[in-house]
Coordinates of C-alpha atoms in Angstrom, one line a residue:
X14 CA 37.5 17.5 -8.1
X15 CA 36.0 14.2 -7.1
X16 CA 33.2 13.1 -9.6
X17 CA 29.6 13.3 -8.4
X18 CA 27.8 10.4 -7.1
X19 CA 26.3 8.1 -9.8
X20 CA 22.7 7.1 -9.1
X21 CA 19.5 5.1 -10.8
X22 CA 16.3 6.2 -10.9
X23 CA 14.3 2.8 -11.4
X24 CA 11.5 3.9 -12.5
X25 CA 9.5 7.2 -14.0
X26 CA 9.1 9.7 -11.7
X27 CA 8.1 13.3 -11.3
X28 CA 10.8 15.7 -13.7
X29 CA 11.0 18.3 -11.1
X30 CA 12.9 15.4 -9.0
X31 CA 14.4 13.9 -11.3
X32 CA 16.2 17.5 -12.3
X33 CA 16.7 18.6 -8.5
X34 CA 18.7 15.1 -8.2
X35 CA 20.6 16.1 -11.4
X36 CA 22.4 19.0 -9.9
X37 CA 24.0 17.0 -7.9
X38 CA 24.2 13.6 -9.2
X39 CA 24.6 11.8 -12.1
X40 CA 21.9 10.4 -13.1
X41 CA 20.5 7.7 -15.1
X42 CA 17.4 7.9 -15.2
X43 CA 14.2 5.3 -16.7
X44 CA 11.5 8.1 -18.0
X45 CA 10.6 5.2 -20.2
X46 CA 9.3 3.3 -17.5
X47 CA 10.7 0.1 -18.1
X48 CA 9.6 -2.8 -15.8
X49 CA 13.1 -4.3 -15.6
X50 CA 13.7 -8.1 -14.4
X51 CA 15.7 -8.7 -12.2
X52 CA 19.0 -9.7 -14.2
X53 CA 18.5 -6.3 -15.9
X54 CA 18.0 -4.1 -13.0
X55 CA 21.4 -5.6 -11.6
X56 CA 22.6 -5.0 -15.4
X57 CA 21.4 -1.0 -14.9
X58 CA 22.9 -0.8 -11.2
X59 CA 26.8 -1.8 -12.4
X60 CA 28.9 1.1 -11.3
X61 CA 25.6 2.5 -9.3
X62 CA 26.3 4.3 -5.8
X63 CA 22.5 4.9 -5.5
X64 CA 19.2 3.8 -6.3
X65 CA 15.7 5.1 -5.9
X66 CA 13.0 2.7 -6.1
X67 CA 9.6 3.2 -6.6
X68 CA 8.7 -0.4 -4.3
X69 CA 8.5 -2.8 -7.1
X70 CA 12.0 -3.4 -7.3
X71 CA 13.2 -6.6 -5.3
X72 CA 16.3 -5.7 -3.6
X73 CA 18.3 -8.7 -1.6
X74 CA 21.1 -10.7 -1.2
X75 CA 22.0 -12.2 -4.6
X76 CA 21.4 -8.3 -6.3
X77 CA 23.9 -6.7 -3.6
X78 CA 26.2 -9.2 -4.0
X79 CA 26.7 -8.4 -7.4
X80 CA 26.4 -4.7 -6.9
X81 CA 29.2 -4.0 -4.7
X82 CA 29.6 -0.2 -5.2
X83 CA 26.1 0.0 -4.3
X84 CA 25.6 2.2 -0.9
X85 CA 22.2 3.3 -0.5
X86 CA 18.1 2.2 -2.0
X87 CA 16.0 5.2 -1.3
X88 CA 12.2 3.7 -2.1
X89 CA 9.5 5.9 -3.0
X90 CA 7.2 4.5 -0.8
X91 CA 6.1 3.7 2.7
X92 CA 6.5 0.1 2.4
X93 CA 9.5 -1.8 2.1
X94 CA 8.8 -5.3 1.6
X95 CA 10.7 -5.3 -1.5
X96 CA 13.7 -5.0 0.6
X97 CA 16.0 -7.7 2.3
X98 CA 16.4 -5.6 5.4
X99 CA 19.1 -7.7 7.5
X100 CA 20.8 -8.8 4.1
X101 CA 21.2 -4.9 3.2
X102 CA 22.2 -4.0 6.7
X103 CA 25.0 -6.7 6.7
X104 CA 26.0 -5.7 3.2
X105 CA 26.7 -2.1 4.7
X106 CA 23.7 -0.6 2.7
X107 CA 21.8 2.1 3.8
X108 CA 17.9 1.6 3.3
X109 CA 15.2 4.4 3.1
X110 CA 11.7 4.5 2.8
X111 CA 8.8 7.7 2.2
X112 CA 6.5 7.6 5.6
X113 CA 4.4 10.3 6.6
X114 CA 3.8 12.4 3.2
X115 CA 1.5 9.7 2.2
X116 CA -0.8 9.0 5.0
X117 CA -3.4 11.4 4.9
X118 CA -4.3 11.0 0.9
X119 CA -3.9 7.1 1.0
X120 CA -6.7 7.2 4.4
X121 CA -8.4 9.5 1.6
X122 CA -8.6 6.2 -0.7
X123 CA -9.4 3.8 1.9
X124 CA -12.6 5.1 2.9
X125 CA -13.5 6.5 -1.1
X126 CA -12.8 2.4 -1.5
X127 CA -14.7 1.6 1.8
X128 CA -17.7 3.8 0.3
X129 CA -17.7 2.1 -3.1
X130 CA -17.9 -1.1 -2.4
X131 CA -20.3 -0.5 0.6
X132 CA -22.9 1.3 -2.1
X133 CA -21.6 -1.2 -5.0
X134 CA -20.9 1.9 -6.9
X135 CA -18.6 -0.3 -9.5
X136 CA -21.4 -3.1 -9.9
X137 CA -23.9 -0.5 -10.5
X138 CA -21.9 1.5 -12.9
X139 CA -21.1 -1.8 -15.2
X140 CA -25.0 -2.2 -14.7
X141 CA -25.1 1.1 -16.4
X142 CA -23.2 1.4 -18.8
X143 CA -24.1 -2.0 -20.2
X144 CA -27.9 -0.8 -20.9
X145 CA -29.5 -2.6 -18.4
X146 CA -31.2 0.1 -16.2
X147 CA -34.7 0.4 -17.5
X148 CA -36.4 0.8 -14.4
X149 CA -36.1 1.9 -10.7
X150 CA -36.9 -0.9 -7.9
X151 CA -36.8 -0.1 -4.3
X152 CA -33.6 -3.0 -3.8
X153 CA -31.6 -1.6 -7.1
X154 CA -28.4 -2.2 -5.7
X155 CA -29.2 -1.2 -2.1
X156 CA -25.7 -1.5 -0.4
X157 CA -24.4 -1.5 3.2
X158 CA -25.0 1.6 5.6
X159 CA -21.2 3.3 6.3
X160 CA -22.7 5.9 8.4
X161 CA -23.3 4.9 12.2
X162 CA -21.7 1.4 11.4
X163 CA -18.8 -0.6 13.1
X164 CA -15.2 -0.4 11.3
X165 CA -13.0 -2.6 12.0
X166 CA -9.3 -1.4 11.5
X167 CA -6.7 -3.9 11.3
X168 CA -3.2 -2.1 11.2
X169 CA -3.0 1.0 13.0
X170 CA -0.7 3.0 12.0
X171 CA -0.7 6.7 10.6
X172 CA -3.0 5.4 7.9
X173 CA -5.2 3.4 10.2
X174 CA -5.4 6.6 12.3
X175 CA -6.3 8.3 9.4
X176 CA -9.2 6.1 8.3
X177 CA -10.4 6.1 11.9
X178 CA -10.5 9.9 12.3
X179 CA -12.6 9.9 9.1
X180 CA -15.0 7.3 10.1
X181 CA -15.7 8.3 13.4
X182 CA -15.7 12.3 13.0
X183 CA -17.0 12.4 9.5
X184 CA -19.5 9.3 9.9
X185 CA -20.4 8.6 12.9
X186 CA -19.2 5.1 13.0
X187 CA -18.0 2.8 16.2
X188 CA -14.5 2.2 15.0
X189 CA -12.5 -1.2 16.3
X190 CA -8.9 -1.5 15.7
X191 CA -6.4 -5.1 15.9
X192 CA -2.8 -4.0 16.3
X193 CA 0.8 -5.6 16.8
X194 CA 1.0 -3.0 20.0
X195 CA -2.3 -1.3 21.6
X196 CA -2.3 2.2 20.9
X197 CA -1.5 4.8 23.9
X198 CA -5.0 5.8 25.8
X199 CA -4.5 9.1 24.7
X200 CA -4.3 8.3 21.0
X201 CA -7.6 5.7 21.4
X202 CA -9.5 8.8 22.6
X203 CA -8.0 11.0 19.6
X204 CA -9.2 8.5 16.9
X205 CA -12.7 7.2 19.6
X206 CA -10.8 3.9 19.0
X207 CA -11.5 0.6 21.0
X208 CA -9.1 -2.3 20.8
X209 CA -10.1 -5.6 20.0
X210 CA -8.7 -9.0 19.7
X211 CA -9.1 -10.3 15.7
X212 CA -11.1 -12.8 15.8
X213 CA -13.7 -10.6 17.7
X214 CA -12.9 -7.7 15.5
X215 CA -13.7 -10.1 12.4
X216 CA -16.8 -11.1 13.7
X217 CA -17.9 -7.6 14.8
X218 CA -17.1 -5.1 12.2
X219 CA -19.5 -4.0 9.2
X220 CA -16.6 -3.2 7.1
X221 CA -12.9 -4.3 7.5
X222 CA -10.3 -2.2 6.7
X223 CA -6.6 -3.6 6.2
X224 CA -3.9 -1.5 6.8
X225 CA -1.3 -3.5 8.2
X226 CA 2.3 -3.8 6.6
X227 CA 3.2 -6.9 4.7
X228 CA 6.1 -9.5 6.8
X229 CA 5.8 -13.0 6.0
X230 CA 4.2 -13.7 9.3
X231 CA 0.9 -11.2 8.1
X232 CA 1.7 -13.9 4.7
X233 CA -2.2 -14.4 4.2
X234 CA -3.4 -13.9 7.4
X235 CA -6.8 -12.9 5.8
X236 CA -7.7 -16.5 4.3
X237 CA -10.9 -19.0 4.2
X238 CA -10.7 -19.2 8.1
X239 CA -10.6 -15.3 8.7
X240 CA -13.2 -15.1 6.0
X241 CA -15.8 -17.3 7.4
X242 CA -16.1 -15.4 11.0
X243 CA -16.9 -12.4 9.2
X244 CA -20.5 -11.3 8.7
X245 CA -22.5 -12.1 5.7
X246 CA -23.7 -8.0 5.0
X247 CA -20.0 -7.2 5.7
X248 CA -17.3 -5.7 3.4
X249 CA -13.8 -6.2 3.4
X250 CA -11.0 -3.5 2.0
X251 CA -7.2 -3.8 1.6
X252 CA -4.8 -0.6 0.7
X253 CA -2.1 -2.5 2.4
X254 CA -0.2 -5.0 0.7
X255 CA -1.4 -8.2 -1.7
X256 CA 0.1 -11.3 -0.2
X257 CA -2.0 -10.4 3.0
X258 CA -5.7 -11.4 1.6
X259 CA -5.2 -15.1 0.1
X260 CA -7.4 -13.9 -3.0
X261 CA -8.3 -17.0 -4.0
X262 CA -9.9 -17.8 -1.0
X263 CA -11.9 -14.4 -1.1
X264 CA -13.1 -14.4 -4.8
X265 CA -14.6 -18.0 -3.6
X266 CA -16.2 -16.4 -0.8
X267 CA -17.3 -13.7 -2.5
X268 CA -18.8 -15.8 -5.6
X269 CA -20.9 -17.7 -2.5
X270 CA -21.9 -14.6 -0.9
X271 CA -20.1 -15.6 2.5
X272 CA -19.5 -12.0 2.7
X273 CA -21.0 -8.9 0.8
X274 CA -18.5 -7.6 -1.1
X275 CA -14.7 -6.7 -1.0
X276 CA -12.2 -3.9 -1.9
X277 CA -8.9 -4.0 -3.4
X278 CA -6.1 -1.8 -4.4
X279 CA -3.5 -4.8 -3.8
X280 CA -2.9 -7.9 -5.3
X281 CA -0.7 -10.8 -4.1
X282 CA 1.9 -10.9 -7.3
X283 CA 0.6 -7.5 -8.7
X284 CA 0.6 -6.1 -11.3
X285 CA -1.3 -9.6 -11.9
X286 CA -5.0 -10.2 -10.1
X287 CA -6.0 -13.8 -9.5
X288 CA -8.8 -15.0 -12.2
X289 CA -11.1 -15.1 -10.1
X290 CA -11.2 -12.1 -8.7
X291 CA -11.9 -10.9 -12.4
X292 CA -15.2 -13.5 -12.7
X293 CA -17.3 -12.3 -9.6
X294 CA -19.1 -9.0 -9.6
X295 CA -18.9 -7.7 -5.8
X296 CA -15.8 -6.2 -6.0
X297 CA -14.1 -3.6 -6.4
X298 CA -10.6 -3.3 -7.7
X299 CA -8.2 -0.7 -8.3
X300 CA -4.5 -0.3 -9.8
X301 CA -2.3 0.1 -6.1
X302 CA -3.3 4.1 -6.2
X303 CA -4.2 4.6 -2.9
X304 CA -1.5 7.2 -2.8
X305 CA -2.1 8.5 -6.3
X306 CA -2.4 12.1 -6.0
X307 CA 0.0 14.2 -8.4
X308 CA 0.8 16.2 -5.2
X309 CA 1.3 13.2 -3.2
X310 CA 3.5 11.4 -5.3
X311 CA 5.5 14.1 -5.8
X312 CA 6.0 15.1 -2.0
X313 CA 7.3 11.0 -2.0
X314 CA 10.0 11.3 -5.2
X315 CA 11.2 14.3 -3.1
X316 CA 11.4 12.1 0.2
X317 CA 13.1 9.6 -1.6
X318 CA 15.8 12.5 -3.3
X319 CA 15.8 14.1 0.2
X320 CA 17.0 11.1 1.6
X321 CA 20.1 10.2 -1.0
X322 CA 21.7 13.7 -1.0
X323 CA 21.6 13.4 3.1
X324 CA 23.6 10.4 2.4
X325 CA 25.9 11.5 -0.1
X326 CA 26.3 14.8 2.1
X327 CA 27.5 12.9 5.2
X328 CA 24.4 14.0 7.1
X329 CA 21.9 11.2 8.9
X330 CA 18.9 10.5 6.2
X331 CA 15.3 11.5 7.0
X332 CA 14.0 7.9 7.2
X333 CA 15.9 5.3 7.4
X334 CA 14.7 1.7 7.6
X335 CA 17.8 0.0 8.6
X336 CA 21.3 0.8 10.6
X337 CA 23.8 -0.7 8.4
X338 CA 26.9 -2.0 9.1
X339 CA 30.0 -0.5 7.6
X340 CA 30.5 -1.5 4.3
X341 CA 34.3 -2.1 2.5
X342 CA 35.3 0.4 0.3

């Protein structure tokens, strides 16, 4: 009887999955929730057929390389920026990613973040909470309409979709939406989407919305210039990826008031936030839990389980990000 597949789980994940991938695999598995390096996650993956990764995990040429009975990274996520695509496609390893099971609680987040930081909900709470209230004034934290307002969407994708449906069913707003690729007519009428070129987008929009995914071209494409041709009432938000926003550039802006206020679930070299991002109070920051729903990121452990026993079964995976070539046995 050949001996089963041997595969890492990376990090914690949901038990359910962790025992459905048990029956078939075996499985070593890091409940513990270490944050290895990178030296002891190739250390972990010796003798490894499989991985899942939960996208914090920096997969590339030097780690495969000294993995060679690695065949397949199944990441629990939708992005896959940890991942050196073409070196894993040369090294004959199969990439996967979690699409689709995400999108409609992480467009959920994205406008609860959009809200917050348009009503200043986290300034006025730390307002609370330290004693200060003692009176009501008609300007106590009077924020930004959301309702009737222009959203701009950079990124739009199943997410952005998602965040435009909301805004312009649920709120009434005029939504505006930069992409790589203009969406099909009939898909700009489903979300009452117009397109617009950035710069005009930027200058347009109320409240920004970044949803884009992260490629070292996209590498800070939100910085001072961006910034500056951006309205002083307006708000920006990003559930996409840090790395996009240079956050140094917005914490100055937002100290000077060049814009109203920003949201963030993402941090350029998370789990670290720049300084200054901690020193200024109009903005709102959250942990990288757009997709934080027990639900959610359950369906996602399951994606990323679904898609290694495909492999190790022979059969095409449910979503692969890469065709790889044949590796050597």
């Amino acid at each position: 009887m050949n001996a089963k597949p041997r595969i890492l789980i990376a990090r914690a994940i949901s038990p359910e999955v962790v025992e459905r991938l048990s029956q078939h695999f075996d499985v070593q598995s890091n409940q513990d929730d270490v944050a290895w390096s990178q030296p002891e996650l190739i250390a972990q993956l010796q003798g490894k057929d499989g991985v899942l990764t939960t996208g914090s995990q920096t997969i590339n040429a030097e780690l495969l390389a000294a993995c060679p009975q690695l065949k397949i990274v199944a990441n629990m996520a939708v992005g896959y920026n940890n991942f050196d695509v073409p070196a894993m496609t040369a090294a004959g390893v199969q990439g996967t990613n979690a699409p689709d099971v995400l999108t409609e609680t992480t467009a959920d987040f994205g406008f609860a973040l959009l809200m917050a930081t348009a009503r200043r909900i986290t300034e006025s709470e730390h307002y609370l909470r330290a004693g200060k209230w003692n009176a009501w004034r008609y300007d106590l934290f009077a924020g930004a309409e959301v309702h009737g307002s222009t959203l701009g969407i950079i990124g739009m994708g199943r997410i952005g979709q998602g965040i435009a449906r909301r805004a312009a069913y649920g709120f009434g707003m005029k939504v505006i939406y930069h992409n790589r690729s203009r969406l099909s007519p009939e898909l700009e009428a489903e979300c009452k989407a117009g397109y617009m070129g950035k710069q005009e987008l930027l200058k347009s929009a109320d409240h920004v919305m970044l949803v884009l995914p992260y490629t070292p071209e996209n590498h800070h494409s939100i910085g001072a210039a961006e910034i500056a041709l951006m309205k002083p009432t307006a708000t920006l938000i990003n559930i996409a990826r840090g790395g996009i926003v240079d956050d140094g550039a917005l914490a100055k802006a937002l100290r000077e008031r060049r814009i109203a206020a920003a949201g963030l679930d993402v941090f350029e070299g998370e789990p670290a936030v720049h300084p200054d991002l901690l020193t200024v109070d109009n903005v709102v920051l959250t942990p990288h839990i757009a997709s934080a729903t027990l639900g959610t990121r359950l369906a996602m452990a399951d994606l990323a389980a679904s898609n290694l026993l495909a492999f190790f079964e022979g059969r095409a995976v449910p979503t692969p990000v890469n065709q790889p070539l044949p590796r050597a046995a």
